[in-house]
Amino acid sequence: MIDRGVVQRLMTAAADGDRAAIEPLFQTLWPVTLAYTTRFVGDAALAEDCAQEALVKLFGQLDRFDRERDGLTWALTHATWQCRTARRQRERRREEAHDVDAAADDRGHLEDRELVRSALDTLETLAARDREVIAAVLTDDDELRRSIAPATFRKRLERALGRLRTSWRSRHGTL
Amino acid sequence: MARSDLALARVRSAYERRHVIAALRGVVLAGALVVVTIALHRTTQMTWLVAAALGATLATYGWRGGAWRRGGLAGVLAGVPVFIAPTIYFMLTRGHCPQCATTPSLTCVLVCFGTSSAVGALVGHVALRDDSPRRFALGAISGALLTGLLGCGTVGFGGAAGVIAGLVAGGLTGWVVGSRTAHA
C-alpha cells in the first residue's frame, strides 16, 4: 500500500529543487505507476513504456507541482494520458497496417490485369496460325491437335512460342 | 541495465533539463535587463559587474528551482521600480541633475533609498506567504538588489548604498511586521 503522505513530501521536496528526493520519489512511484499502466493497457511491454514516459513527463514538470493537489493522483493522471495516447497510436498503427495490406492486394490485382493485357497484345502481333496453335494449348482444344500429326503440332507450337517470346522481348524486354 | 534503471536515468535527465532551461531563462532575463540598462542609463564598469552578477544569480536560482527561483523572479520584478527610479527622477527634474551620473545629489540617493525601502518592505511581506519564506526572501532581496543596482548603481556609490540600505531595512521591516500580523 503506497503512502500518499510520503509521495506528497518527496514530490514537494523535488519540486523545491531537492535532488536527493528524486530517486526515492521515483522508487516510490515506479511500481504503482507500472501496475496502473499494466492494468490500463494490458500488454506488459507497452505498459512499461507508458510508465516510463509518464514519469519522465512528470519529473520534467515537477516545478509546476501544486502542493494543494494530491501528488499520487497527479502522477497517475500523467500515466492515464500516456496510456490513452499509446492505445490510440497502437490502434492507428493497426488501421494503417490493414490499409497497407488492402493496398498491396489491389496493387497485385492491377499488376495481374496489366500482365494479361500485355500478353494478349503481344499475342495479337503473331500470325493467325501461331495464335491458333497457342490458343489450342491454352484452351485444351483438341480439334487442331487431332487434325494434324502430333510431331507437326509440337513443331508448330514450338515455333509459335519462339515467335511469341521474341515479340514479348521486343515490347517489354526480358521478364 | 534494468528497465527501471533506464527509466530513473531518463527521469533525472528530464528533471535536470527543465532546471537548465530555467537557468537559461534567467540569463536571458538578465540580458534583457542589460539591454534596457544600456538604453536608459549611463554604463560603467560597475554596470557590467552587476550585470554579470545578476546573470549568474538568476541562472543559479533558475537551476536550483523552488523558492529560490520564485524569489529570484519576484525580486527582479520588485527591482524594476528601483531600476527605473533614477530615469524618472532625471525626466522630472528635466536634466537639473546631470551631475548625478558621477556625484549623486542627496535627492538621488533618497529616491533610490525610498523606492528600495518600499520594495524591500513588499518583498519581506510577500516572502512570508511562501512555503519556504527564508529562501524566497533571500532570493527576492538579492534579485531586487542586483536589478536595482543596474539602475541606481549608475548614479554612483550613493545610489548603490541607497538601494542596499533601503532593501535591507525595508525587507526586515516587512518581514517583522508580516510575522507579527500572522501571529496576532
Short mmCIF file of N, CA and C in Angstrom, two decimals, chain B residues 24-135:
data_model
loop_
_atom_site.label_atom_id
_atom_site.label_comp_id
_atom_site.label_asym_id
_atom_site.label_seq_id
_atom_site.Cartn_x
_atom_site.Cartn_y
_atom_site.Cartn_z
N LEU B 24 18.77 29.06 -18.09
CA LEU B 24 18.99 29.83 -19.33
C LEU B 24 18.00 30.99 -19.42
N ARG B 25 16.77 30.74 -18.96
CA ARG B 25 15.78 31.82 -18.95
C ARG B 25 16.25 32.96 -18.06
N GLY B 26 16.86 32.59 -16.94
CA GLY B 26 17.40 33.61 -16.03
C GLY B 26 18.46 34.45 -16.71
N VAL B 27 19.33 33.79 -17.48
CA VAL B 27 20.40 34.52 -18.20
C VAL B 27 19.78 35.44 -19.24
N VAL B 28 18.74 34.94 -19.94
CA VAL B 28 18.08 35.76 -20.96
C VAL B 28 17.43 36.99 -20.32
N LEU B 29 16.80 36.75 -19.16
CA LEU B 29 16.16 37.86 -18.44
C LEU B 29 17.20 38.91 -18.05
N ALA B 30 18.33 38.44 -17.55
CA ALA B 30 19.41 39.36 -17.17
C ALA B 30 19.91 40.11 -18.40
N GLY B 31 20.03 39.39 -19.51
CA GLY B 31 20.48 40.02 -20.76
C GLY B 31 19.51 41.12 -21.20
N ALA B 32 18.21 40.84 -21.09
CA ALA B 32 17.19 41.83 -21.46
C ALA B 32 17.30 43.08 -20.58
N LEU B 33 17.55 42.85 -19.30
CA LEU B 33 17.70 43.99 -18.38
C LEU B 33 18.94 44.82 -18.71
N VAL B 34 19.99 44.14 -19.14
CA VAL B 34 21.22 44.86 -19.52
C VAL B 34 20.95 45.74 -20.74
N VAL B 35 20.19 45.19 -21.70
CA VAL B 35 19.85 45.98 -22.91
C VAL B 35 19.07 47.23 -22.51
N VAL B 36 18.11 47.06 -21.61
CA VAL B 36 17.32 48.22 -21.14
C VAL B 36 18.23 49.19 -20.38
N THR B 37 19.16 48.64 -19.62
CA THR B 37 20.10 49.49 -18.88
C THR B 37 20.91 50.36 -19.83
N ILE B 38 21.38 49.74 -20.90
CA ILE B 38 22.18 50.49 -21.88
C ILE B 38 21.33 51.61 -22.49
N ALA B 39 20.02 51.30 -22.71
CA ALA B 39 19.14 52.29 -23.31
C ALA B 39 18.79 53.42 -22.35
N LEU B 40 18.68 53.09 -21.05
CA LEU B 40 18.18 54.08 -20.09
C LEU B 40 19.27 54.80 -19.28
N HIS B 41 20.36 54.08 -19.01
CA HIS B 41 21.35 54.62 -18.07
C HIS B 41 22.74 54.74 -18.69
N ARG B 42 23.56 55.44 -17.93
CA ARG B 42 24.98 55.54 -18.31
C ARG B 42 25.65 54.25 -17.83
N THR B 43 26.37 53.60 -18.72
CA THR B 43 27.01 52.33 -18.31
C THR B 43 28.46 52.59 -17.86
N THR B 44 28.82 51.89 -16.80
CA THR B 44 30.18 51.97 -16.28
C THR B 44 30.70 50.55 -16.06
N GLN B 45 31.91 50.46 -15.53
CA GLN B 45 32.46 49.13 -15.19
C GLN B 45 31.55 48.44 -14.17
N MET B 46 31.02 49.27 -13.28
CA MET B 46 30.12 48.77 -12.23
C MET B 46 28.89 48.10 -12.85
N THR B 47 28.38 48.70 -13.95
CA THR B 47 27.19 48.14 -14.61
C THR B 47 27.46 46.72 -15.08
N TRP B 48 28.61 46.52 -15.72
CA TRP B 48 28.94 45.19 -16.26
C TRP B 48 29.14 44.18 -15.14
N LEU B 49 29.74 44.67 -14.06
CA LEU B 49 29.96 43.78 -12.90
C LEU B 49 28.61 43.32 -12.33
N VAL B 50 27.72 44.30 -12.15
CA VAL B 50 26.39 43.99 -11.59
C VAL B 50 25.61 43.10 -12.57
N ALA B 51 25.73 43.40 -13.87
CA ALA B 51 25.00 42.60 -14.88
C ALA B 51 25.48 41.15 -14.84
N ALA B 52 26.80 40.97 -14.73
CA ALA B 52 27.34 39.60 -14.68
C ALA B 52 26.85 38.89 -13.42
N ALA B 53 26.85 39.63 -12.31
CA ALA B 53 26.38 39.04 -11.05
C ALA B 53 24.91 38.67 -11.14
N LEU B 54 24.12 39.56 -11.78
CA LEU B 54 22.68 39.29 -11.93
C LEU B 54 22.45 38.05 -12.80
N GLY B 55 23.19 37.97 -13.91
CA GLY B 55 23.06 36.80 -14.79
C GLY B 55 23.41 35.51 -14.06
N ALA B 56 24.53 35.54 -13.32
CA ALA B 56 24.96 34.34 -12.59
C ALA B 56 23.95 33.97 -11.50
N THR B 57 23.46 35.00 -10.82
CA THR B 57 22.50 34.75 -9.72
C THR B 57 21.20 34.16 -10.25
N LEU B 58 20.66 34.77 -11.31
CA LEU B 58 19.38 34.26 -11.85
C LEU B 58 19.54 32.86 -12.45
N ALA B 59 20.72 32.63 -13.06
CA ALA B 59 20.97 31.28 -13.60
C ALA B 59 21.03 30.26 -12.46
N THR B 60 21.71 30.62 -11.39
CA THR B 60 21.82 29.70 -10.25
C THR B 60 20.45 29.45 -9.62
N TYR B 61 19.69 30.50 -9.44
CA TYR B 61 18.35 30.34 -8.84
C TYR B 61 17.45 29.51 -9.76
N GLY B 62 17.55 29.78 -11.06
CA GLY B 62 16.75 29.02 -12.03
C GLY B 62 17.10 27.55 -11.97
N TRP B 63 18.38 27.24 -11.90
CA TRP B 63 18.82 25.84 -11.84
C TRP B 63 18.43 25.20 -10.51
N ARG B 64 18.54 26.00 -9.44
CA ARG B 64 18.24 25.47 -8.10
C ARG B 64 16.74 25.15 -7.96
N GLY B 65 15.90 26.02 -8.53
CA GLY B 65 14.46 25.78 -8.52
C GLY B 65 13.80 26.12 -7.21
N GLY B 66 12.51 25.82 -7.11
CA GLY B 66 11.75 26.02 -5.88
C GLY B 66 11.67 27.47 -5.44
N ALA B 67 11.81 27.66 -4.12
CA ALA B 67 11.65 29.00 -3.54
C ALA B 67 12.73 29.96 -4.04
N TRP B 68 13.92 29.45 -4.31
CA TRP B 68 14.99 30.32 -4.84
C TRP B 68 14.58 30.91 -6.18
N ARG B 69 14.06 30.04 -7.03
CA ARG B 69 13.65 30.50 -8.36
C ARG B 69 12.49 31.48 -8.25
N ARG B 70 11.49 31.13 -7.45
CA ARG B 70 10.33 32.03 -7.28
C ARG B 70 10.78 33.37 -6.71
N GLY B 71 11.66 33.30 -5.69
CA GLY B 71 12.14 34.52 -5.05
C GLY B 71 12.95 35.38 -6.01
N GLY B 72 13.82 34.73 -6.79
CA GLY B 72 14.66 35.47 -7.75
C GLY B 72 13.83 36.24 -8.76
N LEU B 73 12.80 35.56 -9.29
CA LEU B 73 11.94 36.21 -10.29
C LEU B 73 11.14 37.35 -9.65
N ALA B 74 10.61 37.07 -8.45
CA ALA B 74 9.86 38.11 -7.75
C ALA B 74 10.77 39.30 -7.45
N GLY B 75 12.02 39.00 -7.11
CA GLY B 75 12.98 40.06 -6.82
C GLY B 75 13.26 40.94 -8.03
N VAL B 76 13.39 40.30 -9.19
CA VAL B 76 13.64 41.09 -10.41
C VAL B 76 12.44 42.00 -10.68
N LEU B 77 11.24 41.44 -10.53
CA LEU B 77 10.03 42.27 -10.75
C LEU B 77 9.97 43.40 -9.74
N ALA B 78 10.31 43.06 -8.48
CA ALA B 78 10.28 44.09 -7.43
C ALA B 78 11.37 45.13 -7.66
N GLY B 79 12.46 44.72 -8.29
CA GLY B 79 13.58 45.64 -8.51
C GLY B 79 13.35 46.62 -9.65
N VAL B 80 12.32 46.34 -10.48
CA VAL B 80 12.08 47.20 -11.64
C VAL B 80 11.81 48.67 -11.24
N PRO B 81 10.97 48.92 -10.20
CA PRO B 81 10.77 50.33 -9.81
C PRO B 81 12.08 51.02 -9.40
N VAL B 82 12.93 50.29 -8.70
CA VAL B 82 14.23 50.86 -8.30
C VAL B 82 15.10 51.08 -9.54
N PHE B 83 14.97 50.17 -10.48
CA PHE B 83 15.75 50.21 -11.71
C PHE B 83 15.43 51.46 -12.54
N ILE B 84 14.12 51.80 -12.59
CA ILE B 84 13.74 52.94 -13.44
C ILE B 84 13.61 54.25 -12.66
N ALA B 85 13.72 54.17 -11.32
CA ALA B 85 13.54 55.37 -10.50
C ALA B 85 14.49 56.52 -10.89
N PRO B 86 15.80 56.27 -11.10
CA PRO B 86 16.69 57.39 -11.46
C PRO B 86 16.29 58.03 -12.79
N THR B 87 15.86 57.19 -13.75
CA THR B 87 15.46 57.72 -15.06
C THR B 87 14.26 58.64 -14.92
N ILE B 88 13.28 58.20 -14.13
CA ILE B 88 12.08 59.01 -13.92
C ILE B 88 12.46 60.31 -13.20
N TYR B 89 13.36 60.17 -12.23
CA TYR B 89 13.79 61.35 -11.49
C TYR B 89 14.45 62.36 -12.44
N PHE B 90 15.33 61.85 -13.31
CA PHE B 90 16.00 62.75 -14.25
C PHE B 90 15.00 63.39 -15.21
N MET B 91 14.00 62.62 -15.61
CA MET B 91 13.00 63.15 -16.53
C MET B 91 12.19 64.26 -15.85
N LEU B 92 11.83 64.03 -14.56
CA LEU B 92 11.02 65.03 -13.84
C LEU B 92 11.81 66.30 -13.57
N THR B 93 13.09 66.15 -13.28
CA THR B 93 13.90 67.34 -12.99
C THR B 93 14.43 67.98 -14.27
N ARG B 94 14.10 67.35 -15.40
CA ARG B 94 14.46 67.87 -16.73
C ARG B 94 15.94 68.23 -16.82
N GLY B 95 16.73 67.29 -16.44
CA GLY B 95 18.17 67.48 -16.60
C GLY B 95 18.79 68.39 -15.57
N HIS B 96 18.06 68.67 -14.46
CA HIS B 96 18.64 69.51 -13.42
C HIS B 96 19.67 68.79 -12.56
N CYS B 97 19.80 67.50 -12.86
CA CYS B 97 20.72 66.74 -12.04
C CYS B 97 21.71 65.97 -12.92
N PRO B 98 22.37 66.67 -13.84
CA PRO B 98 23.29 65.93 -14.70
C PRO B 98 24.49 65.37 -13.92
N GLN B 99 24.82 66.05 -12.83
CA GLN B 99 25.97 65.59 -12.05
C GLN B 99 25.69 64.30 -11.30
N CYS B 100 24.38 63.91 -11.32
CA CYS B 100 24.01 62.65 -10.65
C CYS B 100 24.79 61.47 -11.20
N ALA B 101 25.18 61.58 -12.48
CA ALA B 101 25.87 60.47 -13.11
C ALA B 101 27.16 60.13 -12.39
N THR B 102 27.82 61.14 -11.85
CA THR B 102 29.12 60.86 -11.20
C THR B 102 29.06 61.17 -9.71
N THR B 103 28.49 62.30 -9.38
CA THR B 103 28.40 62.64 -7.96
C THR B 103 26.93 62.85 -7.60
N PRO B 104 26.29 61.83 -7.12
CA PRO B 104 24.86 61.91 -6.88
C PRO B 104 24.50 62.90 -5.78
N SER B 105 23.42 63.58 -6.02
CA SER B 105 22.93 64.50 -5.01
C SER B 105 22.20 63.72 -3.92
N LEU B 106 21.89 64.40 -2.86
CA LEU B 106 21.16 63.76 -1.76
C LEU B 106 19.79 63.27 -2.25
N THR B 107 19.20 64.06 -3.17
CA THR B 107 17.87 63.69 -3.68
C THR B 107 17.95 62.36 -4.44
N CYS B 108 19.02 62.22 -5.24
CA CYS B 108 19.18 60.97 -5.99
C CYS B 108 19.27 59.78 -5.04
N VAL B 109 20.08 59.95 -4.01
CA VAL B 109 20.26 58.86 -3.03
C VAL B 109 18.93 58.56 -2.35
N LEU B 110 18.19 59.63 -2.04
CA LEU B 110 16.90 59.44 -1.35
C LEU B 110 15.88 58.75 -2.24
N VAL B 111 15.91 59.09 -3.55
CA VAL B 111 14.99 58.43 -4.49
C VAL B 111 15.28 56.93 -4.51
N CYS B 112 16.57 56.59 -4.60
CA CYS B 112 16.95 55.16 -4.63
C CYS B 112 16.61 54.49 -3.29
N PHE B 113 16.91 55.19 -2.21
CA PHE B 113 16.65 54.62 -0.90
C PHE B 113 15.14 54.43 -0.68
N GLY B 114 14.36 55.44 -1.08
CA GLY B 114 12.90 55.39 -0.86
C GLY B 114 12.25 54.25 -1.63
N THR B 115 12.57 54.15 -2.93
CA THR B 115 11.95 53.08 -3.72
C THR B 115 12.42 51.71 -3.22
N SER B 116 13.69 51.61 -2.86
CA SER B 116 14.22 50.33 -2.36
C SER B 116 13.55 49.93 -1.06
N SER B 117 13.34 50.91 -0.19
CA SER B 117 12.69 50.60 1.09
C SER B 117 11.28 50.07 0.86
N ALA B 118 10.55 50.73 -0.04
CA ALA B 118 9.18 50.29 -0.32
C ALA B 118 9.18 48.89 -0.89
N VAL B 119 10.08 48.67 -1.86
CA VAL B 119 10.17 47.36 -2.50
C VAL B 119 10.60 46.30 -1.48
N GLY B 120 11.56 46.63 -0.64
CA GLY B 120 12.05 45.70 0.38
C GLY B 120 10.94 45.31 1.34
N ALA B 121 10.15 46.30 1.76
CA ALA B 121 9.04 46.00 2.67
C ALA B 121 8.04 45.06 2.01
N LEU B 122 7.78 45.31 0.73
CA LEU B 122 6.84 44.45 -0.01
C LEU B 122 7.39 43.02 -0.10
N VAL B 123 8.68 42.93 -0.44
CA VAL B 123 9.30 41.61 -0.58
C VAL B 123 9.25 40.85 0.76
N GLY B 124 9.62 41.54 1.84
CA GLY B 124 9.61 40.92 3.16
C GLY B 124 8.23 40.43 3.54
N HIS B 125 7.22 41.20 3.17
CA HIS B 125 5.84 40.84 3.49
C HIS B 125 5.38 39.63 2.66
N VAL B 126 5.67 39.70 1.35
CA VAL B 126 5.23 38.62 0.44
C VAL B 126 5.95 37.31 0.74
N ALA B 127 7.22 37.43 1.13
CA ALA B 127 8.03 36.22 1.39
C ALA B 127 7.39 35.34 2.45
N LEU B 128 6.71 35.95 3.41
CA LEU B 128 6.11 35.17 4.50
C LEU B 128 4.99 34.25 4.01
N ARG B 129 4.44 34.57 2.87
CA ARG B 129 3.34 33.74 2.34
C ARG B 129 3.86 32.50 1.62
N ASP B 130 5.15 32.51 1.29
CA ASP B 130 5.70 31.38 0.53
C ASP B 130 5.92 30.17 1.45
N ASP B 131 6.01 28.99 0.81
CA ASP B 131 6.24 27.76 1.59
C ASP B 131 7.62 27.76 2.25
N SER B 132 8.59 28.38 1.58
CA SER B 132 9.93 28.50 2.17
C SER B 132 10.28 29.97 2.25
N PRO B 133 9.78 30.68 3.29
CA PRO B 133 9.91 32.15 3.31
C PRO B 133 11.34 32.66 3.31
N ARG B 134 12.24 31.97 4.03
CA ARG B 134 13.62 32.48 4.10
C ARG B 134 14.31 32.42 2.73
N ARG B 135 14.19 31.27 2.10
CA ARG B 135 14.81 31.13 0.77
C ARG B 135 14.20 32.15 -0.21
#
